[in-house]
CSV table of N, CA and C in Angstrom, one decimal:
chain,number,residue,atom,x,y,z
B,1345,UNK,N,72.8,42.1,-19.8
B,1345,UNK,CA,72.9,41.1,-20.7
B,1345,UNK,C,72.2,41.5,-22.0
B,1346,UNK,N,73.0,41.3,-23.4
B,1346,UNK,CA,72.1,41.3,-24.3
B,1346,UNK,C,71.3,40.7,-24.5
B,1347,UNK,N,70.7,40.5,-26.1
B,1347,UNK,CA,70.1,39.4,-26.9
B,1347,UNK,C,70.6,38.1,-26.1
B,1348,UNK,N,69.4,37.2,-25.5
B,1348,UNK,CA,69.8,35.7,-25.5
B,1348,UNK,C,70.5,34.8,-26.6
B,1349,UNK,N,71.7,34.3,-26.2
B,1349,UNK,CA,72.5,33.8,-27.4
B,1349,UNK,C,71.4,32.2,-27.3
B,1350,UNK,N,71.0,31.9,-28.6
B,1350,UNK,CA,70.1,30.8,-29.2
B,1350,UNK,C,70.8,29.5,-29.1
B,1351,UNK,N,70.9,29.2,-27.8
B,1351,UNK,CA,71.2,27.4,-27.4
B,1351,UNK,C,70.5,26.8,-27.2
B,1352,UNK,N,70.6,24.9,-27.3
B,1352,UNK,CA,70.1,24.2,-26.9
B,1352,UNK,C,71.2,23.4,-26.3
B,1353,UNK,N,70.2,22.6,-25.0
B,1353,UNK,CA,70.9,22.0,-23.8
B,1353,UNK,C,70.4,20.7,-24.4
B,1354,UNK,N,71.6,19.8,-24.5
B,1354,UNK,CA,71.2,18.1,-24.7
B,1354,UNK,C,72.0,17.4,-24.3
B,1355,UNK,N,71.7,16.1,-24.1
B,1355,UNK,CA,72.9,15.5,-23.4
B,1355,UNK,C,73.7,15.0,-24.8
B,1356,UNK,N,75.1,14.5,-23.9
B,1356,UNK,CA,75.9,14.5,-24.7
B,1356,UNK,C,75.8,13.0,-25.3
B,1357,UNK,N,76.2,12.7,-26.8
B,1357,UNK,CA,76.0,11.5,-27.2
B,1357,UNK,C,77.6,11.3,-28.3
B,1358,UNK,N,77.4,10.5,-28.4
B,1358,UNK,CA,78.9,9.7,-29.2
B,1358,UNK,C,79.6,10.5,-30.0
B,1359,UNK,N,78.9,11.2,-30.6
B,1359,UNK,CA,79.6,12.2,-31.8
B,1359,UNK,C,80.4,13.3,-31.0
B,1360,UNK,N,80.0,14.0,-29.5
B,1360,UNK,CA,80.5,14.6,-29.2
B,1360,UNK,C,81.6,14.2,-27.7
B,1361,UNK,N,81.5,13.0,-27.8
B,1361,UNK,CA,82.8,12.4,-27.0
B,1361,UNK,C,84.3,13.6,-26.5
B,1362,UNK,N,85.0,13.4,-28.0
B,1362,UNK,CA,86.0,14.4,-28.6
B,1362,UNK,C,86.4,15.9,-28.2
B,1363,UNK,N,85.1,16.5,-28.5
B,1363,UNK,CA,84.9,18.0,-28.8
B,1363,UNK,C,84.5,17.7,-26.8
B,1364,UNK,N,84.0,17.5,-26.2
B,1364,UNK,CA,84.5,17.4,-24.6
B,1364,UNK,C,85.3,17.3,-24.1
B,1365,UNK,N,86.2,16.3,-24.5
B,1365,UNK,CA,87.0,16.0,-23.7
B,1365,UNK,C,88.3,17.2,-24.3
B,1366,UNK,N,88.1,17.9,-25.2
B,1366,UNK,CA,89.0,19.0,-25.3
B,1366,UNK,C,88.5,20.2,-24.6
B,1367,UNK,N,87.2,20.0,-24.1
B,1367,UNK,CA,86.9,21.1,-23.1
B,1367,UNK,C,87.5,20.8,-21.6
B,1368,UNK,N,87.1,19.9,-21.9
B,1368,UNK,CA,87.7,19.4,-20.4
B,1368,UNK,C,89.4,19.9,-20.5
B,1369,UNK,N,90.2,19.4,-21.0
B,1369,UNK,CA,91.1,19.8,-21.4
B,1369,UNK,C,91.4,21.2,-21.0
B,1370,UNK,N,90.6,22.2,-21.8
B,1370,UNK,CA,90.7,23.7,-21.6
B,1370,UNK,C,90.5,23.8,-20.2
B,1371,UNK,N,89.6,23.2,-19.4
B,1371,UNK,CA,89.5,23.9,-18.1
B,1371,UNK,C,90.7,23.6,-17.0
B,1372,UNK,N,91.0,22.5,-17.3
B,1372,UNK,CA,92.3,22.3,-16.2
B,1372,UNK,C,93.3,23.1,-16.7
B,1373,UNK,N,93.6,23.4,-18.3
B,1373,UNK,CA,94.7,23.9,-18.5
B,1373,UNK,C,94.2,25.5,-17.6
B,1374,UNK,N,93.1,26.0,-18.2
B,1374,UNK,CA,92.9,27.6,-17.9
B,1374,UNK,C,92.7,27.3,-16.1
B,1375,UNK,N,92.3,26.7,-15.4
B,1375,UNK,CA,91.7,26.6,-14.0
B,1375,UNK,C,92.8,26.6,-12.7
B,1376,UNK,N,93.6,25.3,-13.2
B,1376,UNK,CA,94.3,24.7,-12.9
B,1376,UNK,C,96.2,24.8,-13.6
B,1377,UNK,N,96.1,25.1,-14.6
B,1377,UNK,CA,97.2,25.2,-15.4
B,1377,UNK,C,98.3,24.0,-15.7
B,1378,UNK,N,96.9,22.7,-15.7
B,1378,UNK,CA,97.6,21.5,-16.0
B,1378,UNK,C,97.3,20.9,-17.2
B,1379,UNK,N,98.0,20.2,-18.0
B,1379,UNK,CA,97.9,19.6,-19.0
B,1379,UNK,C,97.5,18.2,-19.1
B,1380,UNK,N,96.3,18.0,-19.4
B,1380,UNK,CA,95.9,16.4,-19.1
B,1380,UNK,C,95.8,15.7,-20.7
B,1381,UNK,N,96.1,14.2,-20.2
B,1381,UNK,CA,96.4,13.5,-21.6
B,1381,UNK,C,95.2,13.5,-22.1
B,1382,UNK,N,95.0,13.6,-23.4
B,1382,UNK,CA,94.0,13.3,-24.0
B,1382,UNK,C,93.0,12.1,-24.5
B,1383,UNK,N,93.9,11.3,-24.5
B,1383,UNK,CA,93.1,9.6,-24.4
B,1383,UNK,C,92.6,9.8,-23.1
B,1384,UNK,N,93.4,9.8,-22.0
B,1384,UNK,CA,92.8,9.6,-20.9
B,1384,UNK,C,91.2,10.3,-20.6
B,1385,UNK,N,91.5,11.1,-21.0
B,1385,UNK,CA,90.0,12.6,-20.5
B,1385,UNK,C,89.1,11.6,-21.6
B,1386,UNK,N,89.4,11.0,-23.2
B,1386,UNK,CA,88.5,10.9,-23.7
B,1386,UNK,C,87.9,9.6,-23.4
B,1387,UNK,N,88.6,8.9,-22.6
B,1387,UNK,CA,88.4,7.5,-22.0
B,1387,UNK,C,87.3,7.8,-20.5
B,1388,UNK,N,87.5,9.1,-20.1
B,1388,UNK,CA,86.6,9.4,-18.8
B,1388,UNK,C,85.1,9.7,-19.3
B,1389,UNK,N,85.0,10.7,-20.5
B,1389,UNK,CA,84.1,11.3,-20.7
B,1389,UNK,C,83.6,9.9,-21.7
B,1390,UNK,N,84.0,8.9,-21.9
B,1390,UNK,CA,83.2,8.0,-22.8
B,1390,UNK,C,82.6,6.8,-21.5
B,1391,UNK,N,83.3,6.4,-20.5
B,1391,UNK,CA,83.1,6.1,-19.3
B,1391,UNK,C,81.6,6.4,-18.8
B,1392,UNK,N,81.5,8.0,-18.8
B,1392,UNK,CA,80.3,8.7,-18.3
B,1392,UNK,C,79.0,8.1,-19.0
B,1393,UNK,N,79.6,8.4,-20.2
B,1393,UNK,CA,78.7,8.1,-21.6
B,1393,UNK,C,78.1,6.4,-21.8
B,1394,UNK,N,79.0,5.5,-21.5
B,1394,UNK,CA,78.3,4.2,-21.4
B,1394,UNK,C,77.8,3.8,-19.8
B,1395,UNK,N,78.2,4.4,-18.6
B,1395,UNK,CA,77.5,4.3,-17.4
B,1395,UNK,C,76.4,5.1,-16.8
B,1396,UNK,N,75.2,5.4,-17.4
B,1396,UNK,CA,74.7,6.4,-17.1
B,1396,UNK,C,74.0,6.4,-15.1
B,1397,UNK,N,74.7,5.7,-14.8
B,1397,UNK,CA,74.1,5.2,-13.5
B,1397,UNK,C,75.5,6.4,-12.5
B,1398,UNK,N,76.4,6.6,-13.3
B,1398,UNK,CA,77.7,7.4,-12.4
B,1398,UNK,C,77.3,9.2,-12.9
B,1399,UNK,N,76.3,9.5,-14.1
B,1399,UNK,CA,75.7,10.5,-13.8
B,1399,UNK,C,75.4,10.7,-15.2
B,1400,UNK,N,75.6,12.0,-15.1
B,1400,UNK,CA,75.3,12.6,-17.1
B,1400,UNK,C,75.8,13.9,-17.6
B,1401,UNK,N,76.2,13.9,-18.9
B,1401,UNK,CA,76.8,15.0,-19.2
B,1401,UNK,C,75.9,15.7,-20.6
B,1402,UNK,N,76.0,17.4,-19.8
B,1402,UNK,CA,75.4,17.8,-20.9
B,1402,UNK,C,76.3,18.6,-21.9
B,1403,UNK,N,75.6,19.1,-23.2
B,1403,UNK,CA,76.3,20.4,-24.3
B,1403,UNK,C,75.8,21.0,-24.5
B,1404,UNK,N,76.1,22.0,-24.7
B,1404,UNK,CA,75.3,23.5,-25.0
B,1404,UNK,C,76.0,23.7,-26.2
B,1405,UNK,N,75.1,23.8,-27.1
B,1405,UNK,CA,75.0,24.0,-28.8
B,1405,UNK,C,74.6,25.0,-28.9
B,1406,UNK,N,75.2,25.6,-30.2
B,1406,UNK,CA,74.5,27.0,-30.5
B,1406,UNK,C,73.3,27.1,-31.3
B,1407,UNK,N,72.4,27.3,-31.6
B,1407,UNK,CA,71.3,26.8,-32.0
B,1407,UNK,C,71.1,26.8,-34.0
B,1408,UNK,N,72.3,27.9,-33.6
B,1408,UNK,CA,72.2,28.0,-35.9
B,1408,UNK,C,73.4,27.5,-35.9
B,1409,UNK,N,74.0,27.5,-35.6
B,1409,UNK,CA,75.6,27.2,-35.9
B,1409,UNK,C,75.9,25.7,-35.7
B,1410,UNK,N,75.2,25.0,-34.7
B,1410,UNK,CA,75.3,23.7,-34.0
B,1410,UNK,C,76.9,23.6,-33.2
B,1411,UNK,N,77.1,24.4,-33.7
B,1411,UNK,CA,78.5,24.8,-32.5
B,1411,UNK,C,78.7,24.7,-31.0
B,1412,UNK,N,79.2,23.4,-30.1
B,1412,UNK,CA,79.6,23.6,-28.9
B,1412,UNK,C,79.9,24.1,-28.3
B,1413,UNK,N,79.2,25.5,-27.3
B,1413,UNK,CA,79.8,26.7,-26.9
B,1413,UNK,C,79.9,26.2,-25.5
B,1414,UNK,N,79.5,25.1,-24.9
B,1414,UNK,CA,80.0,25.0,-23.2
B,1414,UNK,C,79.3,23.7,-22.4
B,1415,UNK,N,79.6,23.2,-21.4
B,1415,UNK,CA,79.6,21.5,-21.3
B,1415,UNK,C,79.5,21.2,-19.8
B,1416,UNK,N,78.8,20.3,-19.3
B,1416,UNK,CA,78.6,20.5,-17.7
B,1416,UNK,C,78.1,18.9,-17.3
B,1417,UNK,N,78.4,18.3,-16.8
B,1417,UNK,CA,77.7,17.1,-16.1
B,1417,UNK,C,77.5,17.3,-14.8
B,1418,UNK,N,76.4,16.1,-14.8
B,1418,UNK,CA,76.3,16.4,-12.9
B,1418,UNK,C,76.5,14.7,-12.2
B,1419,UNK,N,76.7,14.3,-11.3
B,1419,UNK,CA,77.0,13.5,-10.6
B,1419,UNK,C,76.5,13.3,-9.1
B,1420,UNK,N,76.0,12.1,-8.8
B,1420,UNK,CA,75.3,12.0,-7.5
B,1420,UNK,C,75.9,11.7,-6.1
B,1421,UNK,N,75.0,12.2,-5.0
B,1421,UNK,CA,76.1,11.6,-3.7
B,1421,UNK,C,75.1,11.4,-3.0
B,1422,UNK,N,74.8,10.2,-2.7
B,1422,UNK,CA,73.8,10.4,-1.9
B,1422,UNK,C,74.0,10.5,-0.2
B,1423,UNK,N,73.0,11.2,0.5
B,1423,UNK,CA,72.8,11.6,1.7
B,1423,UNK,C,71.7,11.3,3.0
B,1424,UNK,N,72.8,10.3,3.7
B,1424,UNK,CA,71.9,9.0,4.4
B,1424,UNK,C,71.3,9.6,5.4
B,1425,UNK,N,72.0,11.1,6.0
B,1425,UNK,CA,70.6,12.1,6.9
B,1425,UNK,C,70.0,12.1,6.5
B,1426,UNK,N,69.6,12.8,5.2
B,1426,UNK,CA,68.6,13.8,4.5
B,1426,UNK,C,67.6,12.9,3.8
B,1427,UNK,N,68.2,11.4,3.4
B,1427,UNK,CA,67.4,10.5,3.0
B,1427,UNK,C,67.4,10.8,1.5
B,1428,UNK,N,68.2,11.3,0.6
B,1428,UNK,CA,68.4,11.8,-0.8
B,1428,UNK,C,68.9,11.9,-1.7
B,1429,UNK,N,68.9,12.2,-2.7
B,1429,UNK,CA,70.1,12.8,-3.6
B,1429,UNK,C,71.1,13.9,-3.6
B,1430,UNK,N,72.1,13.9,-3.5
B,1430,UNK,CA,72.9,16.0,-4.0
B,1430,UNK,C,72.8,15.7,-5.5
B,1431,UNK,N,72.9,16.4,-6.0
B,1431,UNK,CA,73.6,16.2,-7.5
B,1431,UNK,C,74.3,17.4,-7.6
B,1432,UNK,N,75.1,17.0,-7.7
B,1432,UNK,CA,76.8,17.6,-8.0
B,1432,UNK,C,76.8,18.1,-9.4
B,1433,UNK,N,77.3,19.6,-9.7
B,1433,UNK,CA,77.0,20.0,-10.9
B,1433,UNK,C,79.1,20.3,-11.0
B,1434,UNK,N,79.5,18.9,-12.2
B,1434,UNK,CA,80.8,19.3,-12.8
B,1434,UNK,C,81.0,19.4,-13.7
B,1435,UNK,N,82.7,19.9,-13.9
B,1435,UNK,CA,83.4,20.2,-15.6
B,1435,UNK,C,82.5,21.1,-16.2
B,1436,UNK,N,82.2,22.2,-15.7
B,1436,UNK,CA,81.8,23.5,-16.6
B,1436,UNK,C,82.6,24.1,-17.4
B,1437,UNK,N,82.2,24.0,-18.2
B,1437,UNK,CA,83.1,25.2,-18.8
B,1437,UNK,C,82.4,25.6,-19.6
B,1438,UNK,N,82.2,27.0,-20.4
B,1438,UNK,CA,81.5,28.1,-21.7
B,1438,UNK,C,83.1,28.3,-22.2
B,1439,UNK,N,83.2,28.5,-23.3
B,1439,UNK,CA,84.1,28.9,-24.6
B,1439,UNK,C,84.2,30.6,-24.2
B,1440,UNK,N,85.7,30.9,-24.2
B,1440,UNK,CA,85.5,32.5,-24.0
B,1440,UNK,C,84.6,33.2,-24.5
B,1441,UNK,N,84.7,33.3,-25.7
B,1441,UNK,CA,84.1,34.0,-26.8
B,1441,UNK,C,82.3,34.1,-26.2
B,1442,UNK,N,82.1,32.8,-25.3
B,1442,UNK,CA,80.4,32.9,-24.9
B,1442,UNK,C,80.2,33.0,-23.9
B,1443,UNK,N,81.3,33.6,-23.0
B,1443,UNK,CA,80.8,34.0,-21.2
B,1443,UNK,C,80.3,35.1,-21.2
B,1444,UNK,N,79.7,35.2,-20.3
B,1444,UNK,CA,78.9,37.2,-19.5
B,1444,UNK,C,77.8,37.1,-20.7
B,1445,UNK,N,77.3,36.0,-21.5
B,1445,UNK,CA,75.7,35.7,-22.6
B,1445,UNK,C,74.7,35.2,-22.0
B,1446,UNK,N,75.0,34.8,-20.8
B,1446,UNK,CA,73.9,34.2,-20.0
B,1446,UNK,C,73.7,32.6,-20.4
B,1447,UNK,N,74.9,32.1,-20.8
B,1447,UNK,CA,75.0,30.5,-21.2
B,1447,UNK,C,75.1,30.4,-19.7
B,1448,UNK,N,75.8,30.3,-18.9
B,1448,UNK,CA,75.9,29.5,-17.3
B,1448,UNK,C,74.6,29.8,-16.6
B,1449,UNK,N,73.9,30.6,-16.9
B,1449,UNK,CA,73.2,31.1,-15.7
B,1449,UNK,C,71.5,29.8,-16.5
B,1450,UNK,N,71.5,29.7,-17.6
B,1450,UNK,CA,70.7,29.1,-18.3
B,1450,UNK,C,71.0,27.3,-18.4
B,1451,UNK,N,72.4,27.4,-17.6
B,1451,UNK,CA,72.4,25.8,-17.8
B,1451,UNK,C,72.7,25.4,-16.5
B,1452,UNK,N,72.3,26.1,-15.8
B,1452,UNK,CA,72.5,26.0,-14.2
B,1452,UNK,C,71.1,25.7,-14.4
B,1453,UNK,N,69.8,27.0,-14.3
B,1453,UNK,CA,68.6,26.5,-14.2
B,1453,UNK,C,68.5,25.4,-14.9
B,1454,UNK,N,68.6,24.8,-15.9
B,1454,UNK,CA,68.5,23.6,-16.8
B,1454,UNK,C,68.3,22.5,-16.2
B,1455,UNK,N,69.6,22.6,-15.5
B,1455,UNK,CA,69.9,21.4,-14.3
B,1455,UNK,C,69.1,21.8,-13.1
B,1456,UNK,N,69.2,22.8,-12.5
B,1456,UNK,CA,68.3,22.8,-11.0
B,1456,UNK,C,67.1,22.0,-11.7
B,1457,UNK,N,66.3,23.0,-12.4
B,1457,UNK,CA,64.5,22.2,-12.9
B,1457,UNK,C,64.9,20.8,-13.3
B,1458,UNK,N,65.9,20.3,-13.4
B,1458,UNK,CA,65.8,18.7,-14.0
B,1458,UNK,C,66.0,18.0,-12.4
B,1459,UNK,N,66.7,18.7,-11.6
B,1459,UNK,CA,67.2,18.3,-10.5
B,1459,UNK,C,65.9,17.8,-9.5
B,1460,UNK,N,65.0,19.2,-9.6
B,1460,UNK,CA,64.0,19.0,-8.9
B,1460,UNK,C,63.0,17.9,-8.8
B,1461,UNK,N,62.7,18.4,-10.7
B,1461,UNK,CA,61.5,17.3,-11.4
B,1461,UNK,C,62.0,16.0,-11.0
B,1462,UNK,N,63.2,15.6,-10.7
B,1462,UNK,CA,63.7,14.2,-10.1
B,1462,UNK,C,64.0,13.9,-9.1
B,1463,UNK,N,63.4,14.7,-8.0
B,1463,UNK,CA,63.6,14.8,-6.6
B,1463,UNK,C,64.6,15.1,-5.5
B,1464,UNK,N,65.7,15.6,-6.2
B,1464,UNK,CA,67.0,15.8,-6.2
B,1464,UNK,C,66.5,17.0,-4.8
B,1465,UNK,N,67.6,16.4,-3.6
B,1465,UNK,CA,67.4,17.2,-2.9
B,1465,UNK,C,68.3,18.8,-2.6
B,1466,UNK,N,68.6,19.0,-4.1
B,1466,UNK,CA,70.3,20.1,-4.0
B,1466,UNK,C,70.7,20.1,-4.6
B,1467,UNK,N,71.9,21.3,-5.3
B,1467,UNK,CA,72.9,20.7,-5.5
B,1467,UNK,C,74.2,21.3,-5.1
B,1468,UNK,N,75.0,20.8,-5.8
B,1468,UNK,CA,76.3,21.5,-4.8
B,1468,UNK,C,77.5,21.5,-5.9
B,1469,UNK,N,78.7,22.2,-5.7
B,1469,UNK,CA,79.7,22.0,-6.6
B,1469,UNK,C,80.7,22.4,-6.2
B,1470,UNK,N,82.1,22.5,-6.9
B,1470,UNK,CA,83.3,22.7,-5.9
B,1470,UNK,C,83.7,23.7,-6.9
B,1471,UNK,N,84.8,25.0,-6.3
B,1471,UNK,CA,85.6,26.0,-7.2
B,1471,UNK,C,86.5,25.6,-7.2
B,1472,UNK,N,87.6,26.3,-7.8
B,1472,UNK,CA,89.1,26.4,-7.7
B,1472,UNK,C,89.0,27.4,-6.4
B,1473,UNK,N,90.0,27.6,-5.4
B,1473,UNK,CA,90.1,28.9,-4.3
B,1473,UNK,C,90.3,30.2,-5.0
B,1474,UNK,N,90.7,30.3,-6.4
B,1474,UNK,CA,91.4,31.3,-6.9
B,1474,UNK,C,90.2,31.6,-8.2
B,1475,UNK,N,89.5,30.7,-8.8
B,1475,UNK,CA,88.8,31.3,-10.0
B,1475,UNK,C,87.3,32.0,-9.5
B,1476,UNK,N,88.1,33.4,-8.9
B,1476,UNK,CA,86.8,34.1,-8.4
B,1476,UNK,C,85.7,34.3,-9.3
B,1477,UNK,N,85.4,34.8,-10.8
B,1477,UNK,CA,84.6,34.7,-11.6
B,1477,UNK,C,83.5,33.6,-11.3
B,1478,UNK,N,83.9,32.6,-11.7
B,1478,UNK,CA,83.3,31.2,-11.2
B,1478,UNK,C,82.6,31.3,-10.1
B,1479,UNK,N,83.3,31.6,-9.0
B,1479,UNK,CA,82.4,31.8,-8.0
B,1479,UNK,C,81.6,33.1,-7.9
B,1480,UNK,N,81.9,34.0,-8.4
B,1480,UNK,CA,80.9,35.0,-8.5
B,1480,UNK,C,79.5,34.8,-9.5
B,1481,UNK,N,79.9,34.0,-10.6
B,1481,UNK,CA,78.5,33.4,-11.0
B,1481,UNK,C,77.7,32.6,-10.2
B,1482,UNK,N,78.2,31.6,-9.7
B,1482,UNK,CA,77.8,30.8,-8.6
B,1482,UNK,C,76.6,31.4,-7.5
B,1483,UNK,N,77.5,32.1,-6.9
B,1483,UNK,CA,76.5,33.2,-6.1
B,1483,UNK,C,75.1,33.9,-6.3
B,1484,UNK,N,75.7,34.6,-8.4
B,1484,UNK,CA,74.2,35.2,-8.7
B,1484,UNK,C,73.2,34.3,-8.9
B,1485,UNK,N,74.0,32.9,-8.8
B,1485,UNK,CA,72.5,31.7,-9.3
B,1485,UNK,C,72.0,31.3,-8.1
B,1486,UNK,N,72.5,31.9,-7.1
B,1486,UNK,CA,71.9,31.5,-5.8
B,1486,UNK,C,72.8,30.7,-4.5
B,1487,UNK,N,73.6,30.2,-5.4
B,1487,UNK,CA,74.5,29.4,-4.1
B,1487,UNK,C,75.3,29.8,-3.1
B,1488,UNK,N,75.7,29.2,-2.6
B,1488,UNK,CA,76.3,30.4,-0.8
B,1488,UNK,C,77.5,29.2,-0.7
B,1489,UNK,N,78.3,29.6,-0.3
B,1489,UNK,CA,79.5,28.7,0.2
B,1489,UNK,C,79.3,27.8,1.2
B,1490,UNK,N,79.8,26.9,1.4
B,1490,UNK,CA,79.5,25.8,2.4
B,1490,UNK,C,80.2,26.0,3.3
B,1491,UNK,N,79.6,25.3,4.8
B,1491,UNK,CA,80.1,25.7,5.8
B,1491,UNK,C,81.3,24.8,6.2
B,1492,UNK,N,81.3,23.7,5.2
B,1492,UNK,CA,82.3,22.8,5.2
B,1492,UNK,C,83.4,22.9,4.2
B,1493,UNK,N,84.9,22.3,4.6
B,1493,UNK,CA,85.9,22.1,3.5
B,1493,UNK,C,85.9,21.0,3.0
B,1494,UNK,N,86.5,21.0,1.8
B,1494,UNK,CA,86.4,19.6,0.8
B,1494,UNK,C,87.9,18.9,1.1
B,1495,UNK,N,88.0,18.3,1.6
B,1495,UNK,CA,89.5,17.6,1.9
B,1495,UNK,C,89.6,16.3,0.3
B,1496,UNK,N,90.5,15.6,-0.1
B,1496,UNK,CA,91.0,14.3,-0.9
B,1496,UNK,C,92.1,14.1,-0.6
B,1497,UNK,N,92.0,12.6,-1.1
B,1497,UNK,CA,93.2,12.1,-1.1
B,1497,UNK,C,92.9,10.8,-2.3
B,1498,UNK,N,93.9,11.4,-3.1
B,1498,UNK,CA,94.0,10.6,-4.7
B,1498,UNK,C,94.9,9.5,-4.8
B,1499,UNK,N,94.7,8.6,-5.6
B,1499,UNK,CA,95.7,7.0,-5.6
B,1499,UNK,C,95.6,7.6,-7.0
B,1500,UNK,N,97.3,7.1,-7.8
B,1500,UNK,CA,97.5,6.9,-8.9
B,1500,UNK,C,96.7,5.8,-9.6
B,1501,UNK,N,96.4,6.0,-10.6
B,1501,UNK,CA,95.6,4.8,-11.1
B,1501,UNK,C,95.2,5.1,-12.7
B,1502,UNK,N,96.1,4.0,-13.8
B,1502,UNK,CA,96.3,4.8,-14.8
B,1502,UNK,C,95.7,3.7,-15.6
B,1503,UNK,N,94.5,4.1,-16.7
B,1503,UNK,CA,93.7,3.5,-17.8
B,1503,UNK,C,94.3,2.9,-19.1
């Protein structure tokens, strides 16, 4: 890795609603290769934003530029064995132009130390089966695959 590229991790607040939810955008399109409406996404990520009890979302700014280079919330599940929290780390995404800079690997720790300092017993997150990168970052930050599968089942339900 080179030079550390000069970001700051903050949560996300009103002005940057927009400029997410076109991230969000970019990942289903690149991940997934789906096209999601745009009110809708900006109606989720404003959602996030007035309930902070369903989790939090952060942005990674560039630190001279103030430029959004990548975007991540996490979300809770709690766990009635373990007596705890998981916190679920989603919607990642880094801007091409800023991957392989050590932006993921810096906003993963970001979140684990916040995770900790809050008693958070974990955390966990889900791939695509196919975006091996993703999971190969995953790995160097420490994480191991679960020994379980994620099954859903989705209801239409339109905002």
């Amino acid at each position: 890795m080179q030079n550390k590229l000069p970001i700051i991790i903050r949560k996300l607040s009103q002005n940057d609603v927009i400029q997410i939810a076109d991230l969000n955008i970019s990942i289903a399109k690149e991940t997934e290769n789906i096209d999601l409406p745009k009110e809708k996404i900006q109606n989720g990520v404003q959602q996030m934003l007035d309930n902070p009890e369903l989790g939090q979302y952060f942005v990674v700014e560039h630190e001279e530029t103030q430029e959004i280079v990548a975007c991540f919330m996490n979300t809770y599940e709690w766990d009635e064995i373990k007596n705890g929290l998981i916190w679920w780390i989603q919607s990642v995404y880094v801007k091409t132009q800023f991957r392989r800079k050590g932006v993921y690997s810096r906003m993963h720790n970001f979140l684990k130390e916040l995770a900790i300092k809050n008693g958070a017993l974990g955390l966990k997150l889900y791939v695509e089966k196919k975006n091996y990168r993703a999971q190969q970052a995953y790995k160097k930050m420490g994480m191991i695959p679960s020994d379980t599968y994620f099954f859903e089942e989705t209801f239409n339900k339109t905002n």
